[in-house]
Coordinates of C-alpha atoms and ligand atoms in Angstrom, one line a residue:
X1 CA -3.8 11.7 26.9
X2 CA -1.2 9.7 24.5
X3 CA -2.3 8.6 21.4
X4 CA 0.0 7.2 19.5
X5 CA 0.1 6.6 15.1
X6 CA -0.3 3.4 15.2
X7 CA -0.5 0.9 18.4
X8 CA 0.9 -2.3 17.1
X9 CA 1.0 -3.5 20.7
X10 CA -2.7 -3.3 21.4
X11 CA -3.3 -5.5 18.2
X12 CA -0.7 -8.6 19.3
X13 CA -2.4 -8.0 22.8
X14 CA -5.9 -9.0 21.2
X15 CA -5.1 -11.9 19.2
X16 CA -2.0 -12.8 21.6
X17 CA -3.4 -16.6 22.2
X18 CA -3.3 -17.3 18.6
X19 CA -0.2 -16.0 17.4
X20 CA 1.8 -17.4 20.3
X21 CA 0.5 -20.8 19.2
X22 CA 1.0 -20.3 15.5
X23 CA 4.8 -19.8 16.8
X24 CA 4.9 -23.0 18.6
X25 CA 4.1 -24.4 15.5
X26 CA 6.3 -23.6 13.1
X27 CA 8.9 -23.3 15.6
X28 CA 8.2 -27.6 16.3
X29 CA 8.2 -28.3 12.5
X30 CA 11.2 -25.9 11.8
X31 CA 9.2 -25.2 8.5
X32 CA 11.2 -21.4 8.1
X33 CA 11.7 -21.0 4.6
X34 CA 8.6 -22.3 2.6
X35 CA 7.0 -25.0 3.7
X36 CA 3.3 -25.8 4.8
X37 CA 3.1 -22.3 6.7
X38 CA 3.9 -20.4 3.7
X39 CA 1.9 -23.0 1.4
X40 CA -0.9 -22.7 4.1
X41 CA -1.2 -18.6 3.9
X42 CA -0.9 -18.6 -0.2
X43 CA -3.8 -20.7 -0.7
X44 CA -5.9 -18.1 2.1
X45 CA -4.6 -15.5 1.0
X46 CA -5.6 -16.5 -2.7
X47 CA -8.9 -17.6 -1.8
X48 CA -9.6 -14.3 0.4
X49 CA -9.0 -12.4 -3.2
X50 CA -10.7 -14.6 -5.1
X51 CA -7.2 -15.6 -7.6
X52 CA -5.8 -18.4 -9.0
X53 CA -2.2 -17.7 -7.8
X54 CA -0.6 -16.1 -4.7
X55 CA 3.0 -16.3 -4.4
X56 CA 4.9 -15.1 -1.1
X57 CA 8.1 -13.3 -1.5
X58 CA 10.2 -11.1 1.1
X59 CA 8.5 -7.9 0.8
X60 CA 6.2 -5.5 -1.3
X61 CA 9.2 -4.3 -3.0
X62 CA 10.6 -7.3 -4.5
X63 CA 6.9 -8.2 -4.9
X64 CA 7.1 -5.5 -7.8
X65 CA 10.4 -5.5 -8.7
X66 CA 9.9 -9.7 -9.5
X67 CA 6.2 -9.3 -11.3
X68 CA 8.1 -6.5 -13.6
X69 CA 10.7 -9.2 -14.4
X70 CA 7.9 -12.1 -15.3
X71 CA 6.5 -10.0 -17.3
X72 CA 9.6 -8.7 -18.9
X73 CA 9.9 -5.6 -18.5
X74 CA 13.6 -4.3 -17.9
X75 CA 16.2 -1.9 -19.5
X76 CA 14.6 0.5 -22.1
X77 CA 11.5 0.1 -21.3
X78 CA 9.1 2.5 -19.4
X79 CA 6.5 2.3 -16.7
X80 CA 4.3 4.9 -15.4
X81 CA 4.3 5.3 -11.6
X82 CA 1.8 8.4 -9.8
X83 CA 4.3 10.8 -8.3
X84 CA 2.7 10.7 -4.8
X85 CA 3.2 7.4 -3.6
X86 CA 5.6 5.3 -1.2
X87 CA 9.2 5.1 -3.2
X88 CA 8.9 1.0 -3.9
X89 CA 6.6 1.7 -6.9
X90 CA 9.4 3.4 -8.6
X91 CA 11.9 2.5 -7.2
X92 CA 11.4 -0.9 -8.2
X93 CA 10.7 -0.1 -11.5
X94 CA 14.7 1.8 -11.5
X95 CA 15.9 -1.7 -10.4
X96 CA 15.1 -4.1 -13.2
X97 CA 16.5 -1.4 -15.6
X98 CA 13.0 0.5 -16.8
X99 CA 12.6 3.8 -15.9
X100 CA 9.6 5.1 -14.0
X101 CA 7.5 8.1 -15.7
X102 CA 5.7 10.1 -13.1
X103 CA 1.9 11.1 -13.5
X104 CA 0.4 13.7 -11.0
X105 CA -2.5 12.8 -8.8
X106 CA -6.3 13.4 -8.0
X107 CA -6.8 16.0 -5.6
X108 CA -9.3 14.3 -4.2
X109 CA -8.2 10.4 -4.2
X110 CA -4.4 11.2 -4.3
X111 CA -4.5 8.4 -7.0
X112 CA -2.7 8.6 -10.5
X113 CA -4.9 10.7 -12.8
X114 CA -5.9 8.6 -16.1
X115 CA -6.2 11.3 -17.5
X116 CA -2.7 12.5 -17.3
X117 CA -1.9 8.8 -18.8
X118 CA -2.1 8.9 -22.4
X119 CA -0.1 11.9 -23.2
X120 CA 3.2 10.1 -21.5
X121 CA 2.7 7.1 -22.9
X122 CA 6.1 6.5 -25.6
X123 CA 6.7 3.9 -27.9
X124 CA 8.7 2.5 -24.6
X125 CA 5.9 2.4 -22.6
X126 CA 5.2 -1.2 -21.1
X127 CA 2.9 -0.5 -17.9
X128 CA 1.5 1.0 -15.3
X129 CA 1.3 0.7 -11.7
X130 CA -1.6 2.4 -9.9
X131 CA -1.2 2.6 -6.8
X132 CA -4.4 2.5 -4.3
X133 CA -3.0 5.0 -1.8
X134 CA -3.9 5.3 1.7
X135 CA -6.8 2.7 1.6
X136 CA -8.8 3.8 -1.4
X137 CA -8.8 2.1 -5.0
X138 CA -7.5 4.1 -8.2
X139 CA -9.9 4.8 -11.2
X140 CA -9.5 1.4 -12.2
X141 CA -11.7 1.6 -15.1
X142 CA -10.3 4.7 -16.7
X143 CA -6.6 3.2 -15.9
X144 CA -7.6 -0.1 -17.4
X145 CA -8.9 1.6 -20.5
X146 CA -5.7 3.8 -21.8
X147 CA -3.7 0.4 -20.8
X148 CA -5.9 -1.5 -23.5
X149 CA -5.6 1.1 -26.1
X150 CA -2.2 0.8 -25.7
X151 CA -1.5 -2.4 -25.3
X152 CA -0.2 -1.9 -21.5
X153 CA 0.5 -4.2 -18.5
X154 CA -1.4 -3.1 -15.2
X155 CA 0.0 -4.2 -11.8
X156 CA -2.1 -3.0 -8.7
X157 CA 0.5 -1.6 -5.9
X158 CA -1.7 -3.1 -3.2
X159 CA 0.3 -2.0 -0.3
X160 CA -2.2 0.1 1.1
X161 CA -5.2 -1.5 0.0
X162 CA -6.0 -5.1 1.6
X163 CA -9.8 -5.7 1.2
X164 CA -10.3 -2.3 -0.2
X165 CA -13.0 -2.7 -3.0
X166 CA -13.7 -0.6 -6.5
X167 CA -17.4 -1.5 -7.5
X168 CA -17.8 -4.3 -5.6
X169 CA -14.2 -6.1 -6.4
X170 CA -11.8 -6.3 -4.3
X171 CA -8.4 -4.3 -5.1
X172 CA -6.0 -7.0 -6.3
X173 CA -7.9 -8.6 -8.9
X174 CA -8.6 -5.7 -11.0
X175 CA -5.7 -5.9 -13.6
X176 CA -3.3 -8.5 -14.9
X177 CA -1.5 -9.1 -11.3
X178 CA -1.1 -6.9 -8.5
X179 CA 1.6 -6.7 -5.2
X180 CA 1.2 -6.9 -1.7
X181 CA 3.3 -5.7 1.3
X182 CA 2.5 -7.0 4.5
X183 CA 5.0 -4.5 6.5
X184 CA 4.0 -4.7 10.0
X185 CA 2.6 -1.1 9.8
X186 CA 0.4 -2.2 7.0
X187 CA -3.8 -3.2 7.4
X188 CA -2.3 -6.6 6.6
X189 CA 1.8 -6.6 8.3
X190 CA 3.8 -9.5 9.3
X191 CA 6.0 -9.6 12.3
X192 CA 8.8 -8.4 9.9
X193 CA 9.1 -8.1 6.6
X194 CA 6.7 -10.2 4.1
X195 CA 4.7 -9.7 1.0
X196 CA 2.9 -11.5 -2.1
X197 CA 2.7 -11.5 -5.6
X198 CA -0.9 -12.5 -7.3
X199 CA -2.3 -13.2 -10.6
X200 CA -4.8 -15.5 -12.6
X201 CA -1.7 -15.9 -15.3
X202 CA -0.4 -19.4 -15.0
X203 CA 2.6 -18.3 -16.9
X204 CA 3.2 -15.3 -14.9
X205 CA 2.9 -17.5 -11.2
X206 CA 5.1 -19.7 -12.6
X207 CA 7.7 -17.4 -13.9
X208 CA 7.2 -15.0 -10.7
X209 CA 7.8 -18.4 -8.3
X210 CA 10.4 -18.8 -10.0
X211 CA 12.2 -16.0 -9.9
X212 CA 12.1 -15.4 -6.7
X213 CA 13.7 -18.5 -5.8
X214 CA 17.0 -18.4 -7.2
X215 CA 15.2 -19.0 -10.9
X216 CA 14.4 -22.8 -9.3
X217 CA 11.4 -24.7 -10.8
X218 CA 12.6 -28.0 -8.6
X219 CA 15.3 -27.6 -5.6
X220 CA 18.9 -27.3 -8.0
X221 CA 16.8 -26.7 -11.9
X222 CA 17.6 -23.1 -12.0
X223 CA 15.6 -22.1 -15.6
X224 CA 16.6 -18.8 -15.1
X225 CA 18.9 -16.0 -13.5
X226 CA 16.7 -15.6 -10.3
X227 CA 17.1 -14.0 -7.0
X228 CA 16.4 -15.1 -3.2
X229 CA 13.3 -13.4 -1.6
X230 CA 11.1 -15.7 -0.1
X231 CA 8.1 -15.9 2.3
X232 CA 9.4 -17.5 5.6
X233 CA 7.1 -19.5 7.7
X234 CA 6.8 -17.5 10.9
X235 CA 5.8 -14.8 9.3
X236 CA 3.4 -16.7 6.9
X237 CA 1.8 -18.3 10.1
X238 CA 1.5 -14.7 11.3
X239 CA -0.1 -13.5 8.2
X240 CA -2.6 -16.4 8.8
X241 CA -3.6 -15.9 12.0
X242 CA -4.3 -12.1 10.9
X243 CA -6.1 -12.9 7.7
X244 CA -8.8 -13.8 9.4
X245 CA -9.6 -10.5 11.2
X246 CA -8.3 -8.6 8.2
X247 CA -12.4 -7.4 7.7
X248 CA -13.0 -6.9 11.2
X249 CA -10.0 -4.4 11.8
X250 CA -10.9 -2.6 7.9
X251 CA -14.5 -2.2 9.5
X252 CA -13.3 -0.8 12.9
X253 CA -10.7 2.0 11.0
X254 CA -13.9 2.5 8.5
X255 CA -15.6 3.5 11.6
X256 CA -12.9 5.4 13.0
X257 CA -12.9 7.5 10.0
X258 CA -16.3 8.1 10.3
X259 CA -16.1 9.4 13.9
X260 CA -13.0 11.8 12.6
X261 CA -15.3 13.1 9.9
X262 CA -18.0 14.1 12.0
X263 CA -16.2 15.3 14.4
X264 CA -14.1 17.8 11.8
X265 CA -17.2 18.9 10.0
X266 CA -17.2 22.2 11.1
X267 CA -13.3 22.7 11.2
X268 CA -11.3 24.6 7.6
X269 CA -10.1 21.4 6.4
X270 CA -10.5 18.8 4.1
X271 CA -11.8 15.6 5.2
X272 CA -11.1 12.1 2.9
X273 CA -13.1 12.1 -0.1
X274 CA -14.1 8.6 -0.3
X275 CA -15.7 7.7 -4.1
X276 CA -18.9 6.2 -4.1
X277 CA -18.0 3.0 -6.1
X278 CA -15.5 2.7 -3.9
X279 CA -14.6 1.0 -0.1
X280 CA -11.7 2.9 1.5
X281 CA -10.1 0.5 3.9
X282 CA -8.5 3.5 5.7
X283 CA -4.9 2.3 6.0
X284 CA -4.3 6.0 6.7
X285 CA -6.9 8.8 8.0
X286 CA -5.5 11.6 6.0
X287 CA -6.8 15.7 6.3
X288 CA -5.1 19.0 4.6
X289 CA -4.8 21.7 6.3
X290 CA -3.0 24.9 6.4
X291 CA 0.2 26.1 8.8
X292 CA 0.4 22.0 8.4
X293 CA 3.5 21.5 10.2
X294 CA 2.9 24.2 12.8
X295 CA -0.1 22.2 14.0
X296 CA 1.5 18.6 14.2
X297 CA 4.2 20.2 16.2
X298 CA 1.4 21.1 18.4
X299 CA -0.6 18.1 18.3
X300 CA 2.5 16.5 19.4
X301 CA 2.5 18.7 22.4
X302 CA -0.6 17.5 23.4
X303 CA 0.5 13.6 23.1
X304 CA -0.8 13.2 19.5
X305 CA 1.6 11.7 16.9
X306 CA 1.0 12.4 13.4
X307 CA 2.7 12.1 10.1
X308 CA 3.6 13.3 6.6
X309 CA 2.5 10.7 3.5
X310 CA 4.3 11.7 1.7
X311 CA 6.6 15.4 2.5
X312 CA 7.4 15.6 -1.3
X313 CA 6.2 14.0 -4.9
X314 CA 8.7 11.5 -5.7
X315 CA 10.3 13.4 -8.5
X316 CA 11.4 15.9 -6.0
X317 CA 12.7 14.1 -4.0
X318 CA 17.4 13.7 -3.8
X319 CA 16.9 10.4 -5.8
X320 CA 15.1 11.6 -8.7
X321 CA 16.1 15.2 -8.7
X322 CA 18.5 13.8 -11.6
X323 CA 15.6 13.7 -14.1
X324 CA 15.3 17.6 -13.9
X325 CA 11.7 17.6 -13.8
X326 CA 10.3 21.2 -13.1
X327 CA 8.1 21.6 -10.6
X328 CA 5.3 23.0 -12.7
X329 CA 4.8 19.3 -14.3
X330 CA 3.2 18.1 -11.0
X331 CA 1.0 20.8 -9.4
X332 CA -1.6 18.6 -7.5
X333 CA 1.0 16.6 -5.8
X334 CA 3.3 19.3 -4.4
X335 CA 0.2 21.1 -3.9
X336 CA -0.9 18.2 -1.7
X337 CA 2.5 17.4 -0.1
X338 CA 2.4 20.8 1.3
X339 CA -1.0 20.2 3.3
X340 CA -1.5 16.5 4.3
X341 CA -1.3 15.2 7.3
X342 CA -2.3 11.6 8.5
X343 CA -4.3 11.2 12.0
X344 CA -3.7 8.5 14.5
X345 CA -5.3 5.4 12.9
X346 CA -5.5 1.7 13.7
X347 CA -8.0 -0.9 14.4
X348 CA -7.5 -0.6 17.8
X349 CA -8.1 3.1 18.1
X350 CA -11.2 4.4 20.6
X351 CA -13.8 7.0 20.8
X352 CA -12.3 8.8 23.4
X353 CA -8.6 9.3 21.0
X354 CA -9.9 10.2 18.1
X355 CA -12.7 13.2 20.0
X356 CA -9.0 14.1 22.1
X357 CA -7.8 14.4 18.6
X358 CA -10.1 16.3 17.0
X359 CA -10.7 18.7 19.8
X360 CA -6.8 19.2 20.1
X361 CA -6.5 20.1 16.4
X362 CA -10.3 22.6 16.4
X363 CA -8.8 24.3 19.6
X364 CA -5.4 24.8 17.3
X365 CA -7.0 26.4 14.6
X366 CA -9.1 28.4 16.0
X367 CA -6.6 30.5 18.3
Ligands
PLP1 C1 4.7 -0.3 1.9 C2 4.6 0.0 0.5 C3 5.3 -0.8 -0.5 C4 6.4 -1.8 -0.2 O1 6.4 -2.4 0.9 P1 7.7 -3.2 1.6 O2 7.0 -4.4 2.0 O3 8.1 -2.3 2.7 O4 8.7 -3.4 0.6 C5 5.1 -0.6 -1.8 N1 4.2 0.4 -2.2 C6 3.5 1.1 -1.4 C7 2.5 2.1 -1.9 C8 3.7 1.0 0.0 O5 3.0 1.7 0.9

């Protein structure tokens, strides 16, 4: 049997009518850059979140790298970033001139530790960025606390987390504006790249909208030094179209994750912790184990792809390596990097894959 990561396919395949129409449409009102398409999917997209402002932009990225700006933040300042996470949190942060300070995880959430937080924080300090990895919401409440005894910005990295909820809000709401990426691969993806800046800040929106079109507040008043990255309409319609199933599919990998964990009950390693307060929207199914590589090789023998999120901490990695940090300063992460490994998951996944899976992978460990 072949079961692939992810099976992007198998999702157009099921909502094929729809999208193929939503094409037609913006393809007949040549609406590409902005436009009602993009205006259309803001206003959903705000009202699925429950926020005043959404703004569109070209990616998750920029989605940071822009909110950083509008709130500004920039050279000499610092921002704290987890050191397990997808490189745009930091990297971001490296390009408006700030410089990201790393925090080590949870073992059990892979989320920034807040407890890590107060003894980095400098007279520099302007923010943090939790990020809610893999589907699951960081300790907001913890987070949210250091940051007001110091006097912090928050920005959710959302990128992993679309409808994911921490006690009974949804992810995205939770601090003073948060980023989205809507990368195909993601719970949420485009048909290319896309992503969204929200807030209930009226001053932020409007400094974040216009930033990221060329610093315009009407077509040729440039207020500001801006950049281009913009929503485009096909995409938008897209994101529309998919909006709308967005709690369906976080339901069906919820269940998914379910079947993996009964299945590996019995079997040495360790299943996702999910938090009580919390609703893991599962944007990746992710075990330790030992011998980790040894047994994705195998898995991929049997037809069973698998990955590594992520192979090393950030500050380890050839990009940072010029900050010199020693490796003792992040023990749960490279801990961690050493034994993750993320199962097949999608909305579109079956019984029959993920009980393949799981037998491949007890069969594996226990020769
Ligand atoms: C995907 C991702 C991003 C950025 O997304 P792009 O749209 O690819 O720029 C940012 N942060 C995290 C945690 C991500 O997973």
């Amino acid at each position: 049997m072949r079961v692939p990561f992810a099976d992007l396919k198998a999702q157009y395949d099921s909502i094929k009518k729809e999208i193929d129409h939503a094409f037609g449409q913006v393809l007949a009102s040549s609406s590409f850059i902005g436009g009602k398409f993009v205006a259309a999917f803001e206003q959903e997209f705000a009202a699925y979140l429950g926020t005043k402002h959404c703004i569109g932009c070209a990616n998750g990225t920029d989605a940071i790298e822009i909110l950083l700006h509008a709130f500004g933040i920039g050279e000499g300042d610092e921002v704290i970033v987890p050191a397990l996470t997808w490189i745009s949190t930091a990297e971001a942060v490296n390009n408006t001139g700030a410089t990201p300070v790393f925090i080590d995880i949870h073992p059990d959430t892979y989320t920034i530790d807040p407890l890590l937080i107060a003894g980095k924080i400098t007279a520099r300090t302007k923010a943090i960025i939790p990020v809610h990895l893999f589907g699951q919401a960081a300790d907001m409440e913890e987070i949210t606390r250091v940051a007001h005894q110091h006097n912090l910005i928050v920005i959710e990295d959302c990128a992993q987390s679309h409808g994911a909820l921490y006690k009974n809000k949804i992810t995205g709401t939770l601090a003073h504006a948060a980023t989205f990426s809507f990368y195909p691969g993601k719970n949420l993806g485009a048909y290319g790249d896309a992503g969204a800046m929200v807030t209930n800040d009226d001053r932020i929106a409007e400094k974040a909208r216009m930033i990221a079109n060329h610093g315009q507040k009407e077509k040729h008043d440039h207020r500001l030094i801006g950049r281009n990255s913009r929503l485009d309409g096909l995409q938008a319609a897209v994101l529309s179209v998919k909006l709308r199933y967005l709690d369906r599919w976080n339901e069906a990998r919820v269940v998914h994750a379910a079947l993996y964990n009964s299945l590996l009950h019995d079997l040495p390693v360790k299943k996702p912790v999910t938090v009580p307060d919390r609703k893991h929207v599962f944007h990746l199914y992710v075990i330790e184990c030992g011998y980790r590589d040894a047994r994705a090789k195998l898995l991929e023998k049997d037809g069973i792809q698998t990955a590594v999120h992520y192979p090393r901490p950030l500050p380890f990695t050839d990009a940072y390596k010029h900050l010199n940090i020693p490796e003792h300063e992040f023990p749960v992460s490279l801990a961690a990097c050493s034994r993750i490994l993320s199962l097949p998951m999608y909305a579109e996944l079956d019984k029959e894959k993920i009980t393949y899976t799981c037998s491949c992978l007890a069969r594996h460990i226990h020769v």
